[in-house]
Amino acid sequence: MITTSSMLAVKAGTDNFPYADERFADLQMLRYQVHGFDNLSLQQKKFVYYLSEAALTGRDILWDQNGRYNLRLRQMLETVYTDYQGDRTSADFRAFEVYLKRVWFSNGIHHHYGCDKFVPGFSEDFLRMALNSVDQSKLPLAEGQTVEQMVAELFPVIFDPTVMPKRTNQADGQDLVLTSAANYYGEGVTQAEAETFYLNMKEANPDPAHPVMFGMNSRLVKDANGKLVENVWRSGGLYGAAIDRIIHWLELAQGVAENDKQSAVIGKLIEYYRTGNLHTFDDYTILWVQATEGMVDFVNGFTESYGDPLGMKASWEGMANFKDLEATRRTETLSGNAQWFEDNSPVDSRFKKEECKGITAKVIVAAMLGGDLYPSTAIGINLPNSNWVRAEHGSKSVTIGNLTDAYNKAAHGNGFQEEFVIDAATLAIIRQYADACDDLHTDLHECLGHGSGKLLPGVDADSLKAYGSAIEEARADLFGLYYVADPKLVELGLTPNGEAYKSQYYTYMMNGLMTQLVRIEQGAEIEEAHMRNRALIAHWTLAHASLEAQQQGTKPAVELIKREGKTYVQINDYAALRRLFGQLLAEIQRVKSEGDFEGARQLIETYAVKIDPQLHAEVLERYSALNLAPYKGFINPVYVVERDSAGEITDIKVTYGETYADQMLRYSRDYRTLPVVNE
Ligand code: ZN
């Protein structure tokens, strides 16, 4: 599971590093600094470098997972971008350039967050003319195809709003598989067929207490006889060419691992990539959780299932990182007290873990982002996702310090908070404590929230189906919200005083009720799991605060008020708000532990999907006046390898100058691993 940044606002950096880079559409590109890389030993630098290459090498897999035409369209668009000799200053070409940059950012033709297909700002005539003007051998023509035939095949995918309109559709009541463009299910496979297929698999499982992550690493398709079969992503299978190249880099990494445990982890991952066996995958994750010594670590593989409408199939992602020793002391304090937090949470004791084991937490420095972590990325990661592995072996939780730092540095002084925060006193608390409390909330969410609680015996981990991701994120966020205000944190030296948490409470409610709406187009609903989670928490507490106030004849703990025509969040009673967070945490944990699908559906559909159109319009208008981009992503650094005359690596330097477009074009060239024309 991941935590995404809710930071919405960005302008300029506050030190000399160029945190903010180019801006287009609704996107702001940032850069992150790899603090401390120069201080690593040569062996550690090599280790990071090989893992970085492995992280970049799966890029094409993700593009194909996000939609079956994406690799082909990428090659077509990039050829026009690099080779078109006509007027490159025309409105059409400029709109085309923005479109391509958005496609790069999303690893496909659908918005990375909203999942809607991009609407091109250039004409079909322009693109046809441009395609006819470039060298045909560079175009992704199917066998024997002319440019005109390719245009006839691919243009509807770009221009027709009814063709593949959504990457991942979460709309209640529709066939989520048939209506999603993501490439996880083959032609004609329905939601009911897919659900039955995996239900049968689970029922046939001889060891139901230790289920593998069924369906996680395959595309489910119909064979020639219409029978459902899994095309497994493995060496020699689907995506085998890309996976073999990932294995190559992993083998080099294994050769420079810092210790035997790390080496065993990588060896097991390679075995899994070779076989596609999900039991081997579980073995790998167990080794990965236990490998806590050493500076360097990584994520590499089919990991998160947010992109599958049924929440099973995992998108490919990669990251190389190393420990931030200073900041890790903070998370070690939390994980060292994990049992205290579990025992004292407001959750029913039936749903609590008797023994919190193996929760390790650290703050890391991201050295390279790849696959589904690039360019839009997480600021916290908690893995593995398998419930029984987490319960029996623990989980590893990381906060990515240098990315949070880049978001924060880039956001200072841009007018966002001045616009949306209710008054100077609240603003002062936020200015003083928000950065630190945001980090702490992320730590609590990752190290303790996701790791807390347990399912009742016999409850299927997938019972909440399409609502599972949002409920799980809400559970982790609420755990963080409840505890960020706890005197225990002051006692542990993690918050400076009993007031600092108010910055987190205010910004969280403001985001959930109002400002996160800037990421959504007028008229649309909330679909993304993290956004649904924030809306759920904010709207549930708002509604219950209002109910309590009516019953008791007091002021509500939190309310929306109007001042000079503008809406603001007003918190009247922070302690009461904390109590409401605790109540909702208890309820959400019950829903999760009991596998109460109907309870999950009620909560999400009541509080987390619909948007008040009037408030939405107001927020969009106030936000657009600030001229800020609602989404951020990162340009990666470039590692320059220095070698002696015998070809041995003598040093590796980290550099930051590459432009966004150059990086994307280089990745498409150097990490091209899959055929672009589908068989
Ligand atoms: Zn999370």
XYZ file of C-alpha atoms and ligand atoms in Angstrom:
680
model
C 0.000 0.000 0.000
C 1.110 3.514 -0.603
C 0.485 6.956 0.739
C 0.247 9.703 -1.820
C 0.993 13.313 -1.152
C -2.018 15.484 -0.544
C 0.109 18.547 -1.102
C -1.586 20.530 -3.768
C 0.371 23.656 -4.124
C 3.739 24.404 -5.607
C 5.697 27.346 -6.855
C 9.335 27.996 -6.135
C 12.020 26.434 -3.974
C 13.458 28.021 -0.885
C 17.075 26.945 -1.244
C 19.309 26.827 -4.287
C 18.248 23.407 -5.508
C 15.747 23.746 -8.400
C 12.880 21.784 -6.819
C 10.261 23.150 -9.206
C 10.749 22.481 -12.898
C 8.397 22.846 -15.850
C 4.632 23.151 -15.644
C 1.979 22.036 -18.161
C -1.744 21.177 -18.092
C -2.587 20.313 -14.458
C 0.947 19.135 -13.743
C 4.027 20.526 -12.068
C 7.327 18.733 -12.478
C 9.635 18.684 -9.464
C 13.126 17.371 -8.769
C 14.331 15.573 -5.685
C 17.785 15.598 -4.200
C 19.474 12.304 -3.390
C 20.906 13.537 -0.086
C 23.810 11.447 1.127
C 24.523 9.476 -2.045
C 28.074 10.841 -2.211
C 28.753 9.504 1.286
C 27.909 5.900 0.389
C 30.746 3.432 -0.167
C 31.592 2.514 -3.763
C 29.962 -0.873 -3.262
C 26.786 0.735 -1.925
C 26.770 3.171 -4.837
C 26.992 0.255 -7.267
C 24.218 -1.507 -5.393
C 21.976 1.563 -5.664
C 22.907 2.001 -9.315
C 22.073 -1.572 -10.365
C 18.794 -1.450 -8.457
C 18.073 1.887 -10.164
C 18.539 0.283 -13.555
C 16.250 -2.560 -12.486
C 13.687 0.047 -11.372
C 13.706 1.748 -14.773
C 13.661 -1.443 -16.823
C 10.032 -2.399 -16.137
C 8.660 0.829 -17.600
C 7.123 -0.762 -20.693
C 5.268 -3.321 -18.579
C 3.349 -0.597 -16.810
C 2.553 1.173 -20.079
C 1.039 -2.023 -21.427
C -0.816 -2.743 -18.188
C -2.400 0.708 -18.363
C -3.898 0.011 -21.792
C -3.239 -2.252 -24.727
C -2.474 0.569 -27.199
C -0.223 2.638 -24.971
C 3.179 1.394 -26.179
C 2.143 1.767 -29.763
C 0.718 5.223 -29.273
C 3.850 6.274 -27.401
C 6.064 5.349 -30.322
C 3.746 7.085 -32.772
C 3.580 10.281 -30.727
C 7.294 10.353 -29.964
C 8.150 9.967 -33.645
C 6.041 13.001 -34.483
C 7.567 14.885 -31.561
C 11.183 14.242 -32.582
C 10.878 14.137 -36.387
C 8.110 16.508 -37.452
C 9.674 19.172 -39.657
C 6.612 21.419 -40.088
C 5.719 24.466 -38.017
C 6.594 23.565 -34.438
C 5.178 26.833 -33.121
C 1.615 26.281 -34.391
C -1.260 25.943 -31.915
C -1.743 22.349 -33.035
C 1.871 21.376 -32.417
C 1.955 23.095 -29.035
C -1.231 21.289 -27.988
C 0.259 18.054 -29.292
C 3.360 18.601 -27.160
C 1.243 19.114 -24.028
C -0.740 15.978 -24.862
C 2.443 13.900 -25.223
C 3.817 15.257 -21.952
C 0.607 14.258 -20.215
C 0.723 10.796 -21.776
C 4.323 10.415 -20.583
C 3.319 11.488 -17.115
C 0.439 9.010 -16.933
C 2.291 6.129 -18.574
C -0.600 6.015 -20.996
C -3.520 7.947 -22.438
C -5.608 8.180 -19.266
C -5.156 10.651 -16.431
C -2.876 9.126 -13.788
C -5.238 10.087 -10.981
C -8.717 10.674 -12.381
C -8.381 7.797 -14.891
C -10.288 9.692 -17.619
C -8.953 9.616 -21.150
C -7.161 12.797 -22.169
C -8.948 15.051 -24.620
C -6.436 16.122 -27.286
C -6.200 19.854 -27.947
C -5.028 19.298 -31.539
C -6.953 18.172 -34.601
C -7.105 14.780 -36.255
C -6.076 16.487 -39.498
C -2.933 17.834 -37.880
C -1.846 14.454 -36.541
C -2.628 12.694 -39.824
C -0.622 15.273 -41.749
C 2.285 14.987 -39.292
C 2.264 11.177 -39.460
C 2.376 11.276 -43.244
C 5.361 13.630 -43.106
C 7.710 11.448 -41.038
C 9.771 8.369 -41.875
C 7.271 5.481 -41.991
C 9.827 2.962 -40.749
C 9.737 4.727 -37.377
C 5.961 4.344 -37.022
C 4.343 1.447 -35.139
C 2.653 -0.044 -38.198
C 1.123 -3.485 -37.772
C 2.205 -6.195 -40.213
C 1.516 -4.976 -43.757
C -0.302 -1.868 -42.508
C -0.246 1.488 -44.320
C -0.151 4.787 -42.454
C -3.810 5.342 -43.366
C -4.770 1.938 -41.970
C -2.870 2.655 -38.772
C -4.649 5.999 -38.519
C -8.013 4.263 -38.950
C -7.125 1.779 -36.227
C -5.553 4.112 -33.657
C -7.243 7.489 -34.052
C -10.481 6.447 -32.325
C -8.366 5.397 -29.331
C -7.086 8.974 -29.102
C -9.967 11.060 -30.421
C -13.230 9.169 -29.874
C -14.449 9.902 -26.330
C -16.563 6.719 -26.301
C -13.578 4.416 -26.950
C -11.780 3.328 -23.745
C -13.021 6.376 -21.799
C -11.720 5.217 -18.384
C -8.585 3.377 -17.357
C -10.041 2.091 -14.096
C -13.773 2.461 -13.656
C -15.112 2.352 -10.088
C -18.708 3.417 -10.767
C -21.119 1.395 -8.625
C -23.460 -0.818 -10.643
C -21.480 -1.042 -13.893
C -19.427 -3.994 -15.156
C -16.120 -2.666 -13.854
C -14.008 -5.011 -15.965
C -15.716 -4.422 -19.315
C -15.792 -0.655 -18.792
C -12.134 -0.292 -17.737
C -9.429 0.224 -20.360
C -6.682 -1.199 -18.129
C -5.164 -4.246 -19.751
C -5.623 -6.725 -16.901
C -8.442 -8.684 -18.488
C -8.659 -9.906 -22.051
C -11.255 -9.129 -24.684
C -14.805 -9.938 -23.563
C -14.012 -11.021 -19.978
C -16.798 -9.776 -17.692
C -16.618 -8.781 -14.044
C -18.847 -11.690 -13.028
C -16.648 -14.171 -14.929
C -13.471 -12.795 -13.370
C -14.949 -12.799 -9.865
C -16.211 -16.368 -10.229
C -12.869 -17.516 -11.646
C -10.968 -16.235 -8.602
C -13.623 -17.269 -6.122
C -13.312 -20.855 -7.399
C -9.553 -20.616 -7.093
C -9.821 -19.433 -3.494
C -12.324 -22.143 -2.594
C -10.042 -24.799 -4.055
C -7.096 -23.494 -2.008
C -5.912 -26.281 0.334
C -4.353 -23.782 2.763
C -6.929 -21.012 3.236
C -5.027 -19.526 6.170
C -2.113 -18.733 3.848
C -3.641 -17.706 0.532
C -1.350 -16.416 -2.186
C -2.311 -13.115 -3.816
C -4.550 -14.806 -6.378
C -4.503 -13.215 -9.802
C -1.825 -10.728 -8.842
C 0.648 -11.417 -11.660
C -1.358 -12.297 -14.721
C -3.765 -11.131 -17.361
C -6.996 -13.117 -17.318
C -8.034 -13.945 -20.879
C -10.302 -16.267 -22.821
C -8.559 -18.941 -24.868
C -9.660 -20.130 -28.309
C -12.457 -22.176 -26.737
C -13.700 -19.287 -24.633
C -12.249 -20.806 -21.450
C -10.692 -18.424 -18.927
C -6.922 -18.787 -18.501
C -4.226 -16.712 -16.830
C -1.351 -15.379 -18.932
C 1.282 -15.137 -16.233
C 3.825 -12.290 -16.218
C 7.149 -14.097 -15.946
C 10.331 -14.965 -17.764
C 9.220 -16.911 -20.838
C 5.632 -15.740 -20.329
C 3.784 -12.475 -20.840
C 6.237 -9.520 -20.408
C 9.074 -12.080 -20.387
C 11.423 -9.919 -22.478
C 11.185 -7.061 -19.978
C 11.428 -9.382 -16.999
C 14.611 -11.006 -18.343
C 16.271 -7.610 -18.509
C 15.145 -6.778 -14.998
C 16.688 -10.078 -13.860
C 19.973 -9.076 -15.494
C 20.203 -5.936 -13.356
C 19.060 -7.791 -10.249
C 21.854 -10.325 -10.731
C 24.402 -7.505 -10.870
C 22.834 -6.001 -7.752
C 22.957 -9.336 -5.967
C 26.713 -9.444 -6.622
C 27.279 -6.230 -4.643
C 24.695 -6.716 -1.883
C 25.784 -5.554 1.559
C 24.920 -8.783 3.334
C 23.650 -12.334 2.875
C 20.058 -11.473 3.704
C 19.852 -8.869 0.945
C 21.449 -11.314 -1.447
C 18.909 -13.996 -0.539
C 16.032 -11.538 -1.072
C 17.206 -10.682 -4.562
C 17.833 -14.356 -5.347
C 14.270 -15.214 -4.350
C 12.862 -12.333 -6.387
C 14.755 -13.612 -9.437
C 13.357 -17.102 -8.825
C 9.857 -15.645 -8.682
C 10.360 -13.627 -11.878
C 11.543 -16.841 -13.571
C 8.635 -19.004 -12.419
C 5.749 -16.618 -11.764
C 4.950 -18.852 -8.765
C 2.998 -16.859 -6.182
C 4.143 -19.055 -3.287
C 7.680 -18.064 -4.245
C 6.468 -14.479 -4.243
C 5.225 -14.846 -0.657
C 8.578 -16.395 0.310
C 10.318 -13.447 -1.305
C 8.222 -10.897 0.596
C 8.923 -12.676 3.886
C 12.670 -12.502 3.224
C 12.292 -8.870 2.165
C 10.506 -7.961 5.405
C 13.252 -9.624 7.419
C 16.129 -7.954 5.551
C 16.422 -4.833 7.659
C 20.167 -4.542 8.036
C 22.245 -2.634 5.547
C 21.696 0.795 4.045
C 20.296 -0.021 0.624
C 16.852 -1.391 -0.195
C 14.416 -1.529 -3.078
C 10.928 -2.183 -4.374
C 10.762 -4.094 -7.637
C 7.851 -5.948 -9.129
C 4.086 -6.327 -9.428
C 3.034 -4.556 -6.272
C -0.046 -2.377 -5.928
C -3.520 -3.203 -7.215
C -5.093 0.265 -7.367
C -5.217 0.103 -11.176
C -7.338 -3.057 -11.317
C -11.043 -2.277 -10.869
C -11.307 -5.538 -8.905
C -8.238 -4.711 -6.799
C -6.304 -7.936 -7.494
C -3.905 -7.413 -10.368
C -0.761 -5.537 -9.474
C 0.910 -2.855 -11.530
C 4.661 -2.969 -11.979
C 6.774 -0.532 -9.986
C 10.369 -0.045 -8.981
C 12.397 2.069 -6.605
C 15.973 2.093 -5.372
C 16.621 3.726 -2.028
C 18.827 3.900 1.022
C 18.314 4.732 4.655
C 18.110 8.252 6.017
C 19.741 7.405 9.345
C 18.855 10.614 11.127
C 15.149 10.598 10.297
C 14.830 6.850 10.804
C 15.183 7.381 14.538
C 11.691 8.925 14.440
C 10.022 5.920 12.838
C 11.958 3.492 15.001
C 10.479 5.194 18.025
C 6.991 4.585 16.638
C 7.537 0.980 15.625
C 9.282 0.292 18.918
C 6.037 1.264 20.643
C 3.738 -0.470 18.160
C 2.143 -2.696 20.791
C 1.263 0.289 22.975
C -0.486 1.969 20.044
C -2.335 -1.223 19.167
C -3.447 -1.819 22.755
C -4.644 1.749 23.291
C -6.488 2.315 20.037
C -10.264 2.929 20.178
C -10.878 -0.277 18.224
C -12.868 -3.255 19.594
C -10.416 -5.665 21.203
C -11.681 -8.536 19.017
C -10.122 -6.783 16.018
C -6.766 -5.964 17.612
C -3.519 -7.777 17.142
C -2.510 -9.584 20.335
C 1.077 -9.318 19.274
C 2.468 -6.708 16.879
C 5.432 -8.358 15.335
C 8.008 -7.429 12.817
C 6.840 -3.918 12.086
C 9.931 -2.173 10.865
C 9.910 1.411 9.857
C 12.466 3.681 8.334
C 12.844 6.932 6.505
C 14.525 6.481 3.172
C 16.135 8.548 0.468
C 14.686 7.693 -2.937
C 17.499 7.253 -5.450
C 15.406 6.254 -8.463
C 11.699 5.981 -9.221
C 10.308 3.643 -11.861
C 7.131 2.068 -13.191
C 4.021 3.036 -11.246
C 6.102 5.198 -8.872
C 7.204 7.539 -11.675
C 6.777 10.431 -12.282
C 3.798 10.618 -9.929
C 4.920 8.915 -6.781
C 4.184 7.824 -3.249
C 5.644 9.491 -0.166
C 5.139 6.404 1.977
C 5.093 2.696 1.240
C 4.042 -0.228 3.412
C 4.620 -3.737 2.093
C 3.926 -6.549 1.560
C 0.190 -6.379 0.848
C -0.587 -9.991 1.741
C -2.648 -10.006 4.948
C -1.352 -13.270 6.348
C 2.281 -12.404 5.616
C 1.749 -9.123 7.445
C 0.103 -10.876 10.383
C 2.672 -13.646 10.714
C 5.875 -11.980 9.549
C 5.242 -8.256 9.802
C 5.691 -5.541 7.263
C 8.204 -2.984 6.224
C 7.116 0.594 6.261
C 8.974 3.469 4.696
C 8.563 7.196 4.542
C 10.366 8.754 1.607
C 11.988 11.754 3.233
C 13.636 13.444 0.277
C 10.373 13.461 -1.723
C 8.333 14.951 1.123
C 11.101 17.468 1.549
C 10.925 18.422 -2.127
C 7.129 18.861 -1.950
C 7.427 21.020 1.141
C 10.287 23.175 -0.154
C 8.511 23.761 -3.421
C 5.201 24.703 -1.761
C 6.257 27.397 0.663
C 4.896 30.845 0.045
C 2.569 30.185 -2.870
C -0.620 31.695 -1.413
C -2.559 28.427 -1.205
C -2.971 28.290 2.539
C -3.669 32.016 2.761
C -6.604 31.458 0.413
C -8.188 28.448 2.072
C -7.271 28.582 5.773
C -9.883 30.360 7.882
C -7.860 32.809 9.958
C -4.424 34.069 10.920
C -4.266 32.080 14.159
C -4.891 28.764 12.379
C -2.473 29.770 9.646
C 0.200 30.428 12.257
C -0.211 26.936 13.722
C -0.002 25.406 10.247
C 3.108 27.414 9.347
C 4.798 26.343 12.518
C 3.902 22.664 12.667
C 2.447 21.402 9.369
C 5.610 20.059 7.731
C 6.630 18.087 10.816
C 3.114 16.815 11.523
C 2.589 15.787 7.900
C 5.694 13.621 8.103
C 4.531 12.215 11.407
C 1.063 11.449 10.057
C 2.634 9.624 7.122
C 4.821 7.637 9.538
C 1.821 6.732 11.693
C -0.215 5.793 8.627
C 2.525 3.578 7.213
C 4.332 2.094 10.201
C 1.349 1.577 12.456
C -1.938 2.194 10.638
C -1.645 -0.358 7.852
C 0.046 -2.790 10.193
C -2.624 -2.571 12.882
C -5.690 -4.718 13.438
C -6.591 -8.155 12.178
C -9.261 -9.934 10.169
C -11.591 -12.252 12.065
C -10.868 -15.914 11.325
C -12.303 -17.033 7.997
C -12.793 -13.540 6.587
C -11.646 -13.254 2.974
C -9.151 -10.397 2.577
C -10.896 -9.375 -0.651
C -14.423 -9.248 0.813
C -14.691 -5.490 0.434
C -13.947 -5.821 -3.287
C -13.866 -2.475 -5.098
C -14.260 -0.617 -1.767
C -11.296 -2.398 -0.161
C -8.561 0.077 -1.114
C -10.407 3.175 0.095
C -11.427 1.498 3.354
C -7.875 0.328 3.989
C -6.473 3.813 3.363
C -9.117 5.309 5.657
C -8.158 2.853 8.364
C -4.495 3.846 8.157
C -5.246 7.582 7.932
C -7.593 7.428 10.933
C -5.023 5.577 12.975
C -2.630 8.426 12.179
C -5.185 11.148 12.893
C -6.214 9.606 16.176
C -2.674 9.238 17.437
C -1.067 12.395 16.094
C -3.041 14.168 18.850
C -2.069 11.718 21.580
C -0.043 12.990 24.567
C 2.076 9.869 24.051
C 3.685 11.533 21.038
C 4.760 14.515 23.112
C 6.093 12.096 25.705
C 8.072 10.264 22.997
C 9.460 13.576 21.765
C 7.824 13.246 18.345
C 5.613 16.314 18.618
C 6.872 19.463 20.325
C 3.681 20.132 22.346
C -0.008 19.380 22.773
C -1.042 21.870 20.104
C 1.031 20.883 17.066
C -1.454 18.200 15.934
C -4.033 20.914 15.267
C -2.138 21.801 12.085
C -2.738 18.248 10.840
C -6.407 18.219 11.872
C -7.123 21.483 10.172
C -5.311 20.759 6.908
C -6.752 17.247 6.768
C -10.352 18.445 7.117
C -9.753 21.333 4.723
C -8.329 18.912 2.172
C -11.002 16.264 2.572
C -13.917 18.689 2.491
C -12.644 21.234 0.032
C -9.201 21.535 -1.461
C -8.715 18.027 -2.805
C -11.644 18.805 -5.103
C -9.306 20.883 -7.255
C -8.123 17.561 -8.663
C -11.557 16.737 -10.013
C -13.393 18.208 -12.958
C -16.723 19.904 -12.389
C -19.515 17.342 -12.633
C -17.336 14.283 -11.973
C -17.344 12.109 -8.867
C -14.561 10.997 -6.543
C -13.066 7.683 -7.626
C -9.429 7.377 -6.566
C -8.965 5.347 -3.364
C -6.905 7.891 -1.396
C -9.257 10.727 -2.317
C -12.294 8.655 -1.378
C -10.639 7.878 1.928
C -10.047 11.549 2.721
C -13.571 12.509 1.658
C -15.018 9.683 3.741
C -13.207 10.736 6.891
C -13.900 14.438 6.447
C -17.586 14.117 5.497
C -18.373 11.454 8.051
C -16.932 13.556 10.880
C -18.621 16.706 9.556
C -22.013 14.956 9.456
C -21.603 13.368 12.872
C -20.380 16.605 14.418
C -23.499 18.305 13.130
C -25.719 15.519 14.463
C -24.138 15.706 17.917
C -24.531 19.475 17.983
C -28.238 19.177 17.184
C -28.736 16.577 19.882
C -26.783 18.437 22.533
C -27.553 22.004 21.551
C -23.856 22.854 21.322
C -21.576 24.083 18.556
C -20.416 21.300 16.222
C -16.812 20.133 16.616
C -16.254 21.022 12.981
C -18.370 22.904 10.449
C -18.240 24.643 7.105
C -18.945 28.349 7.384
C -19.315 31.170 4.872
C -17.430 34.395 5.167
C -17.729 37.096 2.515
C -19.069 34.541 0.068
C -16.208 32.088 0.654
C -16.486 28.726 2.370
C -14.074 27.779 5.149
C -13.568 24.871 7.504
C -13.999 25.935 11.109
C -12.901 23.646 13.909
C -14.599 24.589 17.182
C -13.484 21.670 19.304
C -10.317 19.783 18.419
C -10.721 17.260 21.239
C -14.231 16.373 20.085
C -12.954 16.000 16.537
C -10.359 13.546 17.789
C -13.088 11.562 19.513
C -15.011 11.384 16.216
C -11.904 10.179 14.385
C -11.624 7.471 17.029
C -15.259 6.429 16.561
C -14.879 6.182 12.813
C -11.625 4.238 13.200
C -13.453 1.708 15.362
C -16.238 1.369 12.785
C -13.886 1.091 9.808
C -11.815 -1.527 11.602
C -15.011 -3.484 12.285
C -15.977 -3.299 8.592
C -12.522 -4.518 7.591
C -12.209 -7.217 10.258
C -15.667 -8.658 9.576
C -15.411 -8.265 5.803
C -18.668 -6.274 5.882
C -19.084 -5.425 2.199
C -22.451 -3.731 2.655
C -21.054 -1.606 5.496
C -18.139 -0.550 3.307
C -20.437 0.245 0.414
C -22.703 2.365 2.604
C -19.817 4.360 4.057
C -18.149 5.011 0.728
C -21.271 5.735 -1.301
C -22.728 7.997 1.414
C -19.662 10.051 2.256
C -16.873 9.553 -0.270
C -18.191 9.742 -3.830
C -20.630 12.588 -4.406
C -19.537 16.203 -4.536
C -21.607 19.297 -3.754
C -21.530 21.025 -7.176
C -21.743 24.530 -5.742
C -18.872 24.078 -3.329
C -16.881 22.342 -6.053
C -17.297 25.292 -8.411
C -16.258 27.718 -5.678
C -13.127 25.741 -4.798
C -12.113 25.408 -8.446
C -12.527 29.125 -8.973
C -10.534 30.125 -5.905
C -7.826 27.623 -6.795
C -7.521 28.648 -10.407
C -7.004 32.246 -9.324
C -3.809 31.059 -7.580
C -2.484 29.611 -10.830
C -1.027 26.450 -9.247
C -0.869 22.902 -10.577
C -2.909 20.321 -8.649
C -0.642 17.349 -9.469
C 3.084 16.885 -9.084
C 5.598 14.419 -10.359
C 9.347 14.001 -10.286
C 12.102 14.079 -12.862
C 14.662 11.433 -11.901
C 18.336 12.152 -11.351
C 20.910 10.657 -13.725
C 23.734 8.494 -12.420
C 27.022 8.960 -14.230
C 29.262 5.906 -14.011
C 33.032 6.476 -14.071
C 35.268 3.601 -15.149
C 38.985 2.942 -15.305
C 40.795 1.727 -18.424
C 39.920 -1.883 -17.600
C 36.230 -0.984 -17.501
C 35.918 -1.321 -13.710
C 33.610 1.169 -12.029
C 35.670 3.642 -9.996
C 32.886 6.011 -8.912
C 29.271 6.932 -9.552
C 28.026 10.515 -9.479
C 24.465 11.733 -9.181
C 23.452 14.566 -11.539
C 20.206 16.482 -11.968
C 20.250 18.474 -15.215
C 18.210 16.319 -17.611
C 14.972 17.872 -18.931
C 11.646 16.115 -18.614
C 11.267 15.486 -22.359
C 14.869 14.307 -22.749
C 14.415 11.895 -19.877
C 11.227 10.432 -21.301
C 12.710 10.050 -24.792
C 15.846 8.455 -23.330
C 13.791 6.012 -21.288
C 11.724 5.088 -24.359
C 14.975 4.390 -26.212
C 17.129 2.750 -23.534
C 14.468 0.831 -21.609
C 12.404 -0.341 -24.528
C 11.791 -3.982 -23.711
C 8.463 -5.011 -25.218
C 7.145 -5.228 -28.785
C 4.853 -2.271 -29.402
C 2.396 -3.919 -31.781
C 0.169 -6.396 -29.967
C -0.042 -9.858 -31.434
Zn -1.725 3.809 2.794
